[in-house]
Amino acid sequence: MECDNDEEGRDTRRINVEMKRSGEVVLPAVAGERTYVDRGLAQLAVREVGARLISK
């Protein structure tokens, strides 16, 4: 998760998701296009993106 500041000085977070199996990366990091103003929402988004990638 990357944290930046927007024009108004608020923290915004961008998620990155990578898939690992037994410590080995099987799918490189996928950078998210959306930003989230709340860390909890960003963590939820990571779980949802990860679940979609696993189901493919």
Short mmCIF file of N, CA and C in Angstrom, two decimals:
data_model
loop_
_atom_site.label_atom_id
_atom_site.label_comp_id
_atom_site.label_asym_id
_atom_site.label_seq_id
_atom_site.Cartn_x
_atom_site.Cartn_y
_atom_site.Cartn_z
N MET A 1 0.85 -1.16 0.00
CA MET A 1 0.00 0.00 0.00
C MET A 1 0.91 1.23 0.00
N GLU A 2 0.64 2.16 -0.88
CA GLU A 2 1.39 3.41 -0.95
C GLU A 2 0.53 4.53 -0.39
N CYS A 3 1.16 5.43 0.35
CA CYS A 3 0.43 6.55 0.93
C CYS A 3 0.98 7.85 0.38
N ASP A 4 0.11 8.69 -0.17
CA ASP A 4 0.46 10.00 -0.70
C ASP A 4 -0.47 11.03 -0.09
N ASN A 5 -0.23 12.29 -0.40
CA ASN A 5 -1.12 13.37 0.02
C ASN A 5 -1.81 13.95 -1.21
N ASP A 6 -3.10 14.25 -1.08
CA ASP A 6 -3.82 14.87 -2.18
C ASP A 6 -3.61 16.39 -2.13
N GLU A 7 -4.32 17.11 -3.00
CA GLU A 7 -4.16 18.57 -3.10
C GLU A 7 -4.49 19.29 -1.80
N GLU A 8 -5.37 18.71 -0.99
CA GLU A 8 -5.79 19.34 0.25
C GLU A 8 -4.99 18.86 1.46
N GLY A 9 -3.93 18.08 1.22
CA GLY A 9 -3.08 17.62 2.30
C GLY A 9 -3.55 16.36 3.01
N ARG A 10 -4.63 15.74 2.54
CA ARG A 10 -5.13 14.51 3.16
C ARG A 10 -4.34 13.32 2.66
N ASP A 11 -4.19 12.31 3.52
CA ASP A 11 -3.54 11.07 3.11
C ASP A 11 -4.46 10.31 2.15
N THR A 12 -3.89 9.81 1.08
CA THR A 12 -4.61 8.91 0.18
C THR A 12 -3.76 7.67 -0.01
N ARG A 13 -4.40 6.53 -0.16
CA ARG A 13 -3.68 5.27 -0.28
C ARG A 13 -4.00 4.59 -1.60
N ARG A 14 -2.97 4.03 -2.21
CA ARG A 14 -3.11 3.25 -3.44
C ARG A 14 -2.63 1.84 -3.11
N ILE A 15 -3.38 0.85 -3.55
CA ILE A 15 -3.04 -0.52 -3.21
C ILE A 15 -2.20 -1.17 -4.31
N ASN A 16 -1.37 -2.11 -3.89
CA ASN A 16 -0.61 -2.98 -4.78
C ASN A 16 -0.85 -4.41 -4.30
N VAL A 17 -1.15 -5.31 -5.22
CA VAL A 17 -1.45 -6.68 -4.84
C VAL A 17 -0.52 -7.61 -5.61
N GLU A 18 0.14 -8.53 -4.89
CA GLU A 18 0.91 -9.58 -5.55
C GLU A 18 0.55 -10.90 -4.90
N MET A 19 0.62 -11.96 -5.66
CA MET A 19 0.26 -13.28 -5.16
C MET A 19 1.53 -14.07 -4.91
N LYS A 20 1.62 -14.70 -3.74
CA LYS A 20 2.77 -15.54 -3.40
C LYS A 20 2.27 -16.93 -3.03
N ARG A 21 3.09 -17.92 -3.36
CA ARG A 21 2.80 -19.29 -2.96
C ARG A 21 4.09 -19.86 -2.38
N SER A 22 4.08 -20.26 -1.15
CA SER A 22 5.26 -20.78 -0.45
C SER A 22 6.43 -19.79 -0.52
N GLY A 23 6.13 -18.50 -0.42
CA GLY A 23 7.15 -17.47 -0.42
C GLY A 23 7.62 -17.04 -1.79
N GLU A 24 7.18 -17.74 -2.84
CA GLU A 24 7.58 -17.41 -4.21
C GLU A 24 6.47 -16.60 -4.88
N VAL A 25 6.83 -15.51 -5.54
CA VAL A 25 5.85 -14.66 -6.21
C VAL A 25 5.36 -15.38 -7.46
N VAL A 26 4.04 -15.62 -7.55
CA VAL A 26 3.47 -16.28 -8.72
C VAL A 26 2.73 -15.31 -9.63
N LEU A 27 2.41 -14.13 -9.12
CA LEU A 27 1.79 -13.08 -9.91
C LEU A 27 2.39 -11.76 -9.43
N PRO A 28 3.09 -11.05 -10.33
CA PRO A 28 3.74 -9.81 -9.91
C PRO A 28 2.72 -8.79 -9.39
N ALA A 29 3.22 -7.76 -8.76
CA ALA A 29 2.38 -6.73 -8.17
C ALA A 29 1.47 -6.09 -9.21
N VAL A 30 0.21 -5.93 -8.86
CA VAL A 30 -0.78 -5.27 -9.69
C VAL A 30 -1.13 -3.97 -8.98
N ALA A 31 -0.79 -2.86 -9.58
CA ALA A 31 -1.06 -1.56 -8.96
C ALA A 31 -2.51 -1.18 -9.18
N GLY A 32 -3.15 -0.71 -8.14
CA GLY A 32 -4.53 -0.27 -8.24
C GLY A 32 -4.63 1.11 -8.87
N GLU A 33 -5.73 1.35 -9.55
CA GLU A 33 -5.97 2.65 -10.18
C GLU A 33 -6.66 3.62 -9.21
N ARG A 34 -7.44 3.07 -8.30
CA ARG A 34 -8.19 3.91 -7.37
C ARG A 34 -7.35 4.30 -6.18
N THR A 35 -7.74 5.37 -5.53
CA THR A 35 -7.12 5.77 -4.27
C THR A 35 -8.19 5.74 -3.18
N TYR A 36 -7.75 5.53 -1.96
CA TYR A 36 -8.66 5.41 -0.82
C TYR A 36 -8.20 6.38 0.26
N VAL A 37 -9.15 7.08 0.87
CA VAL A 37 -8.81 8.05 1.92
C VAL A 37 -8.74 7.40 3.29
N ASP A 38 -9.19 6.18 3.41
CA ASP A 38 -9.23 5.48 4.68
C ASP A 38 -8.42 4.19 4.57
N ARG A 39 -7.54 3.96 5.54
CA ARG A 39 -6.69 2.76 5.51
C ARG A 39 -7.53 1.48 5.56
N GLY A 40 -8.58 1.49 6.33
CA GLY A 40 -9.45 0.31 6.43
C GLY A 40 -10.09 -0.03 5.10
N LEU A 41 -10.56 0.97 4.37
CA LEU A 41 -11.14 0.73 3.04
C LEU A 41 -10.10 0.18 2.08
N ALA A 42 -8.88 0.69 2.17
CA ALA A 42 -7.81 0.21 1.30
C ALA A 42 -7.49 -1.25 1.61
N GLN A 43 -7.47 -1.62 2.87
CA GLN A 43 -7.20 -3.01 3.25
C GLN A 43 -8.32 -3.92 2.76
N LEU A 44 -9.55 -3.48 2.85
CA LEU A 44 -10.68 -4.26 2.34
C LEU A 44 -10.56 -4.45 0.83
N ALA A 45 -10.17 -3.41 0.12
CA ALA A 45 -10.00 -3.50 -1.33
C ALA A 45 -8.91 -4.49 -1.69
N VAL A 46 -7.82 -4.52 -0.92
CA VAL A 46 -6.75 -5.49 -1.17
C VAL A 46 -7.29 -6.90 -1.07
N ARG A 47 -8.08 -7.17 -0.05
CA ARG A 47 -8.65 -8.51 0.13
C ARG A 47 -9.56 -8.88 -1.04
N GLU A 48 -10.38 -7.93 -1.49
CA GLU A 48 -11.31 -8.20 -2.59
C GLU A 48 -10.57 -8.45 -3.90
N VAL A 49 -9.55 -7.65 -4.19
CA VAL A 49 -8.77 -7.84 -5.41
C VAL A 49 -8.04 -9.17 -5.35
N GLY A 50 -7.45 -9.48 -4.22
CA GLY A 50 -6.77 -10.75 -4.06
C GLY A 50 -7.70 -11.94 -4.27
N ALA A 51 -8.90 -11.86 -3.72
CA ALA A 51 -9.88 -12.94 -3.88
C ALA A 51 -10.27 -13.11 -5.35
N ARG A 52 -10.42 -12.00 -6.07
CA ARG A 52 -10.74 -12.10 -7.50
C ARG A 52 -9.60 -12.74 -8.28
N LEU A 53 -8.37 -12.37 -7.96
CA LEU A 53 -7.22 -12.95 -8.65
C LEU A 53 -7.09 -14.44 -8.38
N ILE A 54 -7.38 -14.86 -7.15
CA ILE A 54 -7.30 -16.28 -6.80
C ILE A 54 -8.37 -17.06 -7.56
N SER A 55 -9.56 -16.49 -7.71
CA SER A 55 -10.67 -17.23 -8.32
C SER A 55 -10.50 -17.41 -9.83
N LYS A 56 -9.59 -16.65 -10.45
CA LYS A 56 -9.37 -16.77 -11.91
C LYS A 56 -8.58 -17.99 -12.27
#
